[in-house]
Every structure is written in C-alpha cells, then in structure tokens.
Coordinates of C-alpha atoms in Angstrom, one line a residue:
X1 CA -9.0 18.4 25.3
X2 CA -10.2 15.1 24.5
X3 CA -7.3 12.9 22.9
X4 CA -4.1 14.1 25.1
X5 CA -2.2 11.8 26.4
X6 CA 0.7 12.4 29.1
X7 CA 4.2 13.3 27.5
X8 CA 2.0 13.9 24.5
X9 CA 4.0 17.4 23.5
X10 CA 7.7 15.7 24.2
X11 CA 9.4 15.2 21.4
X12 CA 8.1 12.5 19.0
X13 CA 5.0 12.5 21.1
X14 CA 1.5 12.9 19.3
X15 CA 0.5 16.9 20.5
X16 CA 3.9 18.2 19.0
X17 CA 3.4 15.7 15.6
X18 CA 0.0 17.2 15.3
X19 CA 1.8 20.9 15.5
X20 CA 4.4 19.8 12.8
X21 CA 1.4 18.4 10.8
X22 CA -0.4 21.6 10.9
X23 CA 2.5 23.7 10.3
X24 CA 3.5 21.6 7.1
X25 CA 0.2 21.9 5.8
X26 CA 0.7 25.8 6.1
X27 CA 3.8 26.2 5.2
X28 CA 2.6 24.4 1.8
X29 CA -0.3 26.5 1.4
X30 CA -3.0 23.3 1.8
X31 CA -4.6 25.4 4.5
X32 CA -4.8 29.4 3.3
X33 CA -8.1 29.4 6.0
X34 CA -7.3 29.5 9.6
X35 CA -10.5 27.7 10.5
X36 CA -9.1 24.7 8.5
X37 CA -5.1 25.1 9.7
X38 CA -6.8 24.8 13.4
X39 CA -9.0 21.7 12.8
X40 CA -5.7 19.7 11.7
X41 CA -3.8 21.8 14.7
X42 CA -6.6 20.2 16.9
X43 CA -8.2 16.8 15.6
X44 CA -6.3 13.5 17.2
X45 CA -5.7 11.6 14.3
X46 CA -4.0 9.0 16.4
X47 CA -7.1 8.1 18.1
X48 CA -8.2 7.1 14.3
X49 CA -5.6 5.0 13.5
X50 CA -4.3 3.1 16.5
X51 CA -2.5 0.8 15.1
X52 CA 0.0 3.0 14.8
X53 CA 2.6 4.8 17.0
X54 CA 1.2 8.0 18.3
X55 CA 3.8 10.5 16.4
X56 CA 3.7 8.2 13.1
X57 CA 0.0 8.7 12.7
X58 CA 1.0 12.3 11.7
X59 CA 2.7 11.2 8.5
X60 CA 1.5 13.1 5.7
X61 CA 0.5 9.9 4.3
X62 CA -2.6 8.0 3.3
X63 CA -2.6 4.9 5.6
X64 CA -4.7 1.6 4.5
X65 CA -6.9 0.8 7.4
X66 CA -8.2 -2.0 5.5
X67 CA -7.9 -4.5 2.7
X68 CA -10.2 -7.1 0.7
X69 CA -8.9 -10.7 0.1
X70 CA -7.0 -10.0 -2.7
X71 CA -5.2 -7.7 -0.7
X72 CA -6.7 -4.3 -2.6
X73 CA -6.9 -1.6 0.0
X74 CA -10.5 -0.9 0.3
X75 CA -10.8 2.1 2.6
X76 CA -8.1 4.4 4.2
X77 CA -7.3 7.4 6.0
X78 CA -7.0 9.8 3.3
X79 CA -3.6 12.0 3.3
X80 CA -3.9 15.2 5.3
X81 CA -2.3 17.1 2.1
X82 CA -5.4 16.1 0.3
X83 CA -8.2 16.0 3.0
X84 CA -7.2 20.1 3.4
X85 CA -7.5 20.5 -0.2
X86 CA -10.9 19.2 -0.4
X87 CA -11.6 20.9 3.2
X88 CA -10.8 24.2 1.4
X89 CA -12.8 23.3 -1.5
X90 CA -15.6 22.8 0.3
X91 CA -15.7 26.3 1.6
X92 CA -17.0 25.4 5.2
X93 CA -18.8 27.7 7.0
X94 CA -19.6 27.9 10.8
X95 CA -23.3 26.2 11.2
X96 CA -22.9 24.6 7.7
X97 CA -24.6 20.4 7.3
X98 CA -22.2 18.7 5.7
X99 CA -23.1 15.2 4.0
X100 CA -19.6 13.0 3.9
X101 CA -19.4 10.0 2.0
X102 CA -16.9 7.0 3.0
X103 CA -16.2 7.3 6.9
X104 CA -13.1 5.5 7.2
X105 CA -11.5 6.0 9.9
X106 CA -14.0 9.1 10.6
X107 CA -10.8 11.6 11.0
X108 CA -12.1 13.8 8.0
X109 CA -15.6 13.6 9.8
X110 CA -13.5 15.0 12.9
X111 CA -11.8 17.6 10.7
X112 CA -15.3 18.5 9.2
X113 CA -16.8 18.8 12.5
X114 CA -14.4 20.9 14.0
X115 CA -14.2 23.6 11.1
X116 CA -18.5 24.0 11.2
X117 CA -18.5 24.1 14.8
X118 CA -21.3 23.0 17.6
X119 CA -23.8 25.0 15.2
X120 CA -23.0 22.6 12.5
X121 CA -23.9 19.0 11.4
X122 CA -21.9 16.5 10.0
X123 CA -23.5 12.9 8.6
X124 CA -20.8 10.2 7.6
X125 CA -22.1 7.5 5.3
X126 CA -19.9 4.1 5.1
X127 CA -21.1 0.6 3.6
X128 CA -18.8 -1.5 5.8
X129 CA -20.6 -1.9 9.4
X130 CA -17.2 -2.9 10.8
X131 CA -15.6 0.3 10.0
X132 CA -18.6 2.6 10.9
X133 CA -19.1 1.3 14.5
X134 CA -14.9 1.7 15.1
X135 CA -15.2 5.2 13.9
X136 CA -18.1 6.0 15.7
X137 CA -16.1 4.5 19.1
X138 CA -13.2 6.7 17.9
X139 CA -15.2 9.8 17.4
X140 CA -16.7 9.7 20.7
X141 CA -13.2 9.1 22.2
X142 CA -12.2 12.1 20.3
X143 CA -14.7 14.4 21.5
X144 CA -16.7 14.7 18.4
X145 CA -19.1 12.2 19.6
X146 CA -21.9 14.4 17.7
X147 CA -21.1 13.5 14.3
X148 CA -23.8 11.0 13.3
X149 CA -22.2 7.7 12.0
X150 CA -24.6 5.5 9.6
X151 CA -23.8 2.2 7.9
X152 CA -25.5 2.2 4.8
X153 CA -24.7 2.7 0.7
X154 CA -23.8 6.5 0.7
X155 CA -24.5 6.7 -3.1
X156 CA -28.1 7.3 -2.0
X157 CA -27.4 9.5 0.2
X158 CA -29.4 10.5 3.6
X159 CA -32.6 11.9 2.6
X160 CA -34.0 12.1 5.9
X161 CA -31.7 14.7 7.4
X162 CA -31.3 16.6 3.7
X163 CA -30.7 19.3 2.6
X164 CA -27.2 19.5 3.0
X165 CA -25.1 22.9 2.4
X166 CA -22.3 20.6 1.4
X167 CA -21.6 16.9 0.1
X168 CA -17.9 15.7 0.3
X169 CA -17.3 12.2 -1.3
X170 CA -14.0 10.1 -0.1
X171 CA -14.0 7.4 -2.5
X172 CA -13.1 7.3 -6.1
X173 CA -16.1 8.0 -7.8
X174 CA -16.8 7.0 -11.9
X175 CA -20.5 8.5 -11.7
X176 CA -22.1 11.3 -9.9
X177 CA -24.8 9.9 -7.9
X178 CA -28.3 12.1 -8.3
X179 CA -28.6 12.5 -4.3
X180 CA -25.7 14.3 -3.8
X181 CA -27.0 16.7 -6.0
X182 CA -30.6 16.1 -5.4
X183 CA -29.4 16.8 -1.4
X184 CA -28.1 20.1 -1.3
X185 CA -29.7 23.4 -0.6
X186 CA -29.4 26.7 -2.1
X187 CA -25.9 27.3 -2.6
X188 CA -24.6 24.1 -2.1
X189 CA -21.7 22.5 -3.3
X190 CA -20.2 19.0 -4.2
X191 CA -16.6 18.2 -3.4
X192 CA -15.7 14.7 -5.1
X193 CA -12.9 12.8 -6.8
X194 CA -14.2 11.9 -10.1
X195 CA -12.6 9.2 -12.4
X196 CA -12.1 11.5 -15.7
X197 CA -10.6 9.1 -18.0
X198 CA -9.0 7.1 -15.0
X199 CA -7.5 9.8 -13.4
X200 CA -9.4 11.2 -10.2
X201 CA -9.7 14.8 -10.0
X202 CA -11.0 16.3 -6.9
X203 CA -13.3 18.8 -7.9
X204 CA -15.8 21.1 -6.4
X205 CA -19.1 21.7 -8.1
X206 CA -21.6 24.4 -7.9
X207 CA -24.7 24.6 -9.7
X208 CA -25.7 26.1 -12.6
X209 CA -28.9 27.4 -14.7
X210 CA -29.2 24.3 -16.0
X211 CA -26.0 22.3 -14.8
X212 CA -23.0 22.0 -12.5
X213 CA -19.7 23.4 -13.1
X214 CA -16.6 22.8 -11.4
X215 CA -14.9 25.4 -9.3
X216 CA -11.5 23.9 -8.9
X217 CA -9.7 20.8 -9.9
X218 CA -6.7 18.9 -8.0
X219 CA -5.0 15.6 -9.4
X220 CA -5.8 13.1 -6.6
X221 CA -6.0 9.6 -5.6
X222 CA -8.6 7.2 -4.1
X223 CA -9.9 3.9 -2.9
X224 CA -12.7 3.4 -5.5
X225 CA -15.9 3.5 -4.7
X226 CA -18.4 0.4 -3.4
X227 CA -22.1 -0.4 -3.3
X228 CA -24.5 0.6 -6.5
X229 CA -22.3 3.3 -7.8
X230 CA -19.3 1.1 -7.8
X231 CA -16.8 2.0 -10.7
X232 CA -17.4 -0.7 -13.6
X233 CA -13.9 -0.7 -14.7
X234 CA -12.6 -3.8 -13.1
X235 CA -9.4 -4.5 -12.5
X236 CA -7.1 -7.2 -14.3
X237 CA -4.9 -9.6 -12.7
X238 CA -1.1 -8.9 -14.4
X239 CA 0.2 -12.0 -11.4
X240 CA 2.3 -10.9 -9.0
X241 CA 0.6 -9.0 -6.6
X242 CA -0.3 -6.6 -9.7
X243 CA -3.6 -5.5 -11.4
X244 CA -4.5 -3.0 -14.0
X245 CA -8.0 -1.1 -14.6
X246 CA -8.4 0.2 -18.6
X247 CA -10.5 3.6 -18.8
X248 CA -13.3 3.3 -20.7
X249 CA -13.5 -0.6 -19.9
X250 CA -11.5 -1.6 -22.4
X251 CA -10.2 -5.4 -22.8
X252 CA -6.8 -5.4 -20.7
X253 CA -4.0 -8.1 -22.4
X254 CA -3.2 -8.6 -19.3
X255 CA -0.3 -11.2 -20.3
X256 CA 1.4 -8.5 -22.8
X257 CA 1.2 -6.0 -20.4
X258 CA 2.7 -7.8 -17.8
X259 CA 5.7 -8.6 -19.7
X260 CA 6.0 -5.2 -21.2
X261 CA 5.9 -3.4 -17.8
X262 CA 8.3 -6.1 -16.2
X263 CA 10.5 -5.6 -18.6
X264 CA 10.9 -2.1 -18.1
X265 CA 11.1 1.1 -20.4
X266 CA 12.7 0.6 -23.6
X267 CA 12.7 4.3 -25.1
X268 CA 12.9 7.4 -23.8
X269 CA 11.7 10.8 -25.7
X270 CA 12.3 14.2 -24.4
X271 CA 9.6 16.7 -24.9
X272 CA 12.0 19.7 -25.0
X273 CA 9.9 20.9 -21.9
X274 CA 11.6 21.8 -18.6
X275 CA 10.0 21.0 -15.8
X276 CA 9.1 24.2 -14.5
X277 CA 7.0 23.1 -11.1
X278 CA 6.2 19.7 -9.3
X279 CA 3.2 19.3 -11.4
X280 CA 4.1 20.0 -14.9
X281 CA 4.5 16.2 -15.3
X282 CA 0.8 15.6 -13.5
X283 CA -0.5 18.4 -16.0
X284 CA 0.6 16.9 -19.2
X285 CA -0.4 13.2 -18.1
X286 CA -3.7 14.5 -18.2
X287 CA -3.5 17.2 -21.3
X288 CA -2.4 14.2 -23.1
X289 CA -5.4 11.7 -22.2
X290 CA -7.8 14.4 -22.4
X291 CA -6.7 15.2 -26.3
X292 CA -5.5 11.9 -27.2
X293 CA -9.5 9.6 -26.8
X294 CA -8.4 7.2 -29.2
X295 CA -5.6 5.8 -26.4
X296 CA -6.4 4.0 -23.7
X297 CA -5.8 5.2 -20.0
X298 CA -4.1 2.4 -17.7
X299 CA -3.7 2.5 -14.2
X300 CA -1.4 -0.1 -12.4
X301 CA -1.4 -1.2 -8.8
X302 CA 0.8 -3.4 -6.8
X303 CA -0.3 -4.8 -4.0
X304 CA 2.8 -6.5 -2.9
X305 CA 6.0 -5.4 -0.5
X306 CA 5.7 -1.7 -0.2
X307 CA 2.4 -1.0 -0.4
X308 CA 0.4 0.2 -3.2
X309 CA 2.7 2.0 -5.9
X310 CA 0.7 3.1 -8.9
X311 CA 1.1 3.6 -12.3
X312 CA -0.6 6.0 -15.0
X313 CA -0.2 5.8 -18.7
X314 CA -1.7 5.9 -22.3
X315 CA -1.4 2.4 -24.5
X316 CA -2.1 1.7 -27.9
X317 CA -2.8 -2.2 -29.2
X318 CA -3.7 -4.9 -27.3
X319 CA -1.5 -8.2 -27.7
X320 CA 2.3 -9.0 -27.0
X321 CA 2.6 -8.4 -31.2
X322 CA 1.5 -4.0 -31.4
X323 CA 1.4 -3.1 -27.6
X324 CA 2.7 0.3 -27.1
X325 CA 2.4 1.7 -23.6
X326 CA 4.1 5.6 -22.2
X327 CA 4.4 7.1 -18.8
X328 CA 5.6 11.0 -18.4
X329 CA 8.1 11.2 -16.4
X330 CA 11.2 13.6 -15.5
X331 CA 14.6 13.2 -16.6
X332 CA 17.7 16.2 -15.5
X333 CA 14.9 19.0 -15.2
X334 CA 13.0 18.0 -18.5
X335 CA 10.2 16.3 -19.0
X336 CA 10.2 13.0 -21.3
X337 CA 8.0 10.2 -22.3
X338 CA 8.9 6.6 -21.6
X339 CA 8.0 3.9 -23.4
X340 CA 7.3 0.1 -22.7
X341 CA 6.6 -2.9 -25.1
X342 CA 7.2 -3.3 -28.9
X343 CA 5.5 -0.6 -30.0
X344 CA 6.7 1.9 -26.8
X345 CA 9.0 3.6 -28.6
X346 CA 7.2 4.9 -31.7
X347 CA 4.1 5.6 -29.3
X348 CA 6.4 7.9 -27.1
X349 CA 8.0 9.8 -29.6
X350 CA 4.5 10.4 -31.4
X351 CA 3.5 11.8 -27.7
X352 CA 6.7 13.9 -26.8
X353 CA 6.3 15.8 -29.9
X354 CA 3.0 16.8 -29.1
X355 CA 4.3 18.4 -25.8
X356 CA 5.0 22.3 -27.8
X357 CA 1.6 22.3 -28.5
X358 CA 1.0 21.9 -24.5
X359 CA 3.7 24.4 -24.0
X360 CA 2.1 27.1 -26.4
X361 CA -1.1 26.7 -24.5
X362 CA 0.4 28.1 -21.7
X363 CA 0.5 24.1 -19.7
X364 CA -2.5 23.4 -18.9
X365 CA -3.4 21.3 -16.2
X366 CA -5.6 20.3 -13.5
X367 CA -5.7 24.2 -12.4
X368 CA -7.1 25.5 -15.4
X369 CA -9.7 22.6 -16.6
X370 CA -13.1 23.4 -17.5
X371 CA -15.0 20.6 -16.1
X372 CA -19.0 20.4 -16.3
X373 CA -21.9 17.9 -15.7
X374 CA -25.3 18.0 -17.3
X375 CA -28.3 16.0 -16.9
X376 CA -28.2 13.0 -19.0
X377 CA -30.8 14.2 -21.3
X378 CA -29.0 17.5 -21.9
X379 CA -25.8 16.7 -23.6
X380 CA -23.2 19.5 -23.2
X381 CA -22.9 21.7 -25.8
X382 CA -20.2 20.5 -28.1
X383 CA -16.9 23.1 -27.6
X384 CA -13.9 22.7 -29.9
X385 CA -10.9 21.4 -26.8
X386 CA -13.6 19.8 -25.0
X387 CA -13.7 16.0 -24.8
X388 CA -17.9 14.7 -24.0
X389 CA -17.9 11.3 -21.5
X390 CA -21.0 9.5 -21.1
X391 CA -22.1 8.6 -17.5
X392 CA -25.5 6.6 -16.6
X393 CA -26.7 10.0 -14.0
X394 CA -24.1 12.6 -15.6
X395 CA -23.1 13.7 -18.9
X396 CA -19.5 15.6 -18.4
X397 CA -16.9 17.4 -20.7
X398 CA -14.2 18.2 -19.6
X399 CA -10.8 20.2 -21.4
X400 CA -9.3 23.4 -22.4
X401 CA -11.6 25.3 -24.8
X402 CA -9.7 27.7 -27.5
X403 CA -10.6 30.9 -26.7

C-alpha cells in the first residue's frame, strides 16, 4: 500500500511502529471498534510528519507541526490516544460525510477516510493555506488523495457539500459555531473539544427536541481555535517563555502570578482521598471548577525548553498582596491540593476539605457529566448541581445534577 518504504517492518522501522501503535491503542481500550484499530494499523503517519524519523512519528504523542512568532504552537498532529477517542465518539459508519475542522497535518483526515471507506466523504477545513496545500501533498502521497482539502475559516463550515452525518472539530473551541450544527443531517452528531471553564472536554453531541446533549465526555487538550470563532480569552505574558489564559476573561496579575508560580508550592493539603485510577486527579480538577464559579480557572503554558508543559488550577485575588492559587495533584497514592502564593495555603485547605463531598458523590468526573447546549434564546432550565455558561451561539450547563 501506499506509504511503505523498504525495511519498513525491521525493527524500528515505520510498518512495525505503526503495529506497536495500533496495538497500544488496543491494549488501552482507545479503539474497542475494529474498523478504528485498523485505520491506525493502516494510515502512514510518517508521511504526515516528515520531519521526523520514520519509527518516532509513532510516538503516542501530539507533535507541534507549527508555531506563531511568539513561539505558541498553533496547529499540531493531535495524539493518537485522543484522535481514537474522538474517532470512537464519532461513531463512523461505512459511507458516512464527515465534516473535519483543523487539517493539520491531515493524518486524522487519513484516519477518518479510512474508517468510512471509498463510499464515504471526508471534507477537511484549515485557515492556514500553508498547511492545507502540505496536507493535501501528503494525503495524496498516502493514498487518500480523495479527501477534499479547503483553505478557508472552518467555523462556517462547508455549506456547499452539507449535510454532513458527522462534524469533528480539532481545535480548542470556546463557542459552538451554528454550521456545525446547522450542517448535519438526521442523526448527526458533533464531536468537539469545548473550553468548559478552561478545561477542553471532548464531547460528542446529538440533538435533541429542542437542544443538543452530550453523549460522552473526555478530559482533553488543544491548540485553540483561529478565525471568527477564535477563543477571546487571551493569553498573558508571565516572561520567560510563559503565558497564562484566565477562564471567563478575567484580568490576569500577571507579575504576582509569575512570582508565585516561580516560587513554587508552599502548602500542601491532603484530601484523605486515594487515588483510586489515573484520572481521579483529572476528575476532581474539574468537580472543583465546576462547583466552585466564584474562582477563577488558570491555565499555564511554557513555551520554552521542553516543549509546552501546562498547568491547570483555581485562584483566588488578583495582586502579589491576596493571591491564592491550587493545583490537584498526587502525593504517596492520595490525592492533595497544592498551594502557591500568600494566600495558597488557606485556599488549598478550604479546597481539600471539600474533596468527601466529591467522594460521597461517587467521584464524578468527565465520564459522568451532564453537558447540554441550547439555543441562545432558550436558556437551560435551571437544575440544582448544574452550573449555566453563557456563549454568543450556545447557551451550556454543564455538572452533576442531584438525583
């Protein structure tokens, strides 16, 4: 098939990488669907990224393909791990038109193809000419030279060649852009990582009597999105090849929070809570911003050696005098709450004692959130656990109503 290369199933070399690939992503349930298992067993990802060394571009790993001045990575090729999560989400059929938003490299558009078949049709929308015409080049040498590539702003879609049976978005989104729901048929569903708070969720949506609801959920991260549905949250300059975005747009002190992250936690609370799986600390990060709306959400950057390291918390005041910042974290099985700046210490231990509560609720998480969008003129209807978050196109809640 298209993408071999001699020696390519030696050791090291790219056809038995791609083997290992798919097998990892099995052996970690990513890909419960053969039809998905096979595209990753199949798709040459190092024809998509050829900067790299054939068997290194099957790292499970996001890899930057490219960055803006400030050295921000503005597109990437998304991490396999995730790209079959969202492939499953989507529930692809054989025959299905699938709408993708933010090409990239166009190896998802490769996946995507593969899974719906010759029957199928897949449309892959990126604003940066640059990147569409490479990924068009690499498609082609790929052998799925039948994807149609267009440079344009995908946040309105492609109205021409809609309806869609599914929309997949691979760019952090703050907004849900009325095409993507305007362009699906009958049955059609939205796979997108949505900004709830400042934490993206990938979430599947299906539509309702008289809105959308999410199917599933997964704790994710993206390259924000550009173009007219651009995420207004900018981000702050802490110096030092560092930046920080505020959810909500709040004002970022960027000099206190500078010095309070440089200098490092200076408390530590334990919840009591053992960490019972890999993403009990991921669940009560966001139990704790969903239920806690009068802290703010950070999210932290760096840009420098290394590569992009991020960092998620809650903060409370806003100048070097009452800034209180924490970060869940694990500790010798348990789960704790770290806190930075003067004020980090009493914020965490407010925090970690709200973790029973969490606990008694059976940790919830990412898996068990009830998200929904409405139509801006239809607020949700209130529900006790629910938090409301105005969008200009979307109206969502989002939590864990008592029932």
């Amino acid at each position: 098939m298209s993408g071999s290369v001699p020696g390519g199933d030696r050791p090291g070399g790219p056809e038995m990488a791609r083997a290992q690939l798919a097998r990892a992503l099995h052996d970690s349930g990513r890909t419960p669907s053969p039809a998905v298992e096979a595209a990753f067993g199949s798709v040459p990802r190092h024809l998509f990224v050829p900067q790299l060394d054939p068997a290194a571009a099957y790292a499970d790993d996001a890899l930057v393909i490219k960055y803006d001045a400030d050295g921000l990575p503005v597109s990437s090729s998304s991490q396999p791990a995730m790209m079959a999560i969202m492939a499953e989400q989507l529930g692809l059929e054989p025959g299905h038109r699938v709408l993708e938003i933010g090409t990239g490299s166009g190896y998802n558009a490769a996946v995507l193809a593969h899974i719906v078949g010759p029957g199928g049709q897949v449309v892959t929308i990126d604003l940066d000419a640059e990147l569409t015409d490479q990924a068009r080049d690499r498609l082609r040498a790929a052998g799925y030279g039948a994807v149609t590539v267009r440079c344009a702003d995908g946040g309105f879609g492609d109205p021409a060649r809609a309806p869609f049976d599914r929309v997949i978005v691979t760019a952090g989104a703050w907004d849900i852009a009325p095409a993507w729901l305007d362009q699906l048929g009958p049955g059609g569903r939205l796979v997108l990582p949505l900004s709830v708070r400042g934490i993206h969720l990938s979430v599947a949506l299906e539509r309702r009597a008289d809105h959308w609801a999410a199917a599933s959920a997964f704790r994710c991260g993206f390259v924000r999105m550009a173009g007219a549905f651009a995420d207004p949250e900018l981000l702050a300059s802490l110096g030092s090849a560092r930046y920080a975005q505020a959810g909500g747009g709040a004002p970022v002190a960027a000099g206190a929070l500078a010095a309070a992250l440089s200098a490092g936690p200076v408390a530590e609370a334990g919840t009591g809570a053992a960490e019972a799986g890999l993403g009990d600390v991921s669940d009560l990060d966001l139990w704790l911003t969903l239920t806690q709306p009068e802290l703010g959400r950070l999210t932290v950057i760096s840009t420098g050696p290394g590569g992009p390291l991020p960092f998620g918390g809650l903060s409370r005041g806003h100048d070097a005098s009452d800034l209180g910042i924490i970060a869940v974290a694990r500790s010798g099985g348990e789960i704790v709450v770290r806190g930075y700046g003067p004020c980090g210490p009493a914020l965490a231990a407010d925090l970690a004692r709200l973790a029973p509560a969490w606990v008694a609720r059976g940790r919830p998480g990412a898996a068990t959130l009830q998200l929904t969008a409405w139509p801006p003129g239809a607020p949700p209807p209130a529900a006790a656990g629910q938090l409301t978050l105005g969008r200009p196109h979307i109206q969502l809640a989002a939590g864990w109503p008592a029932g």
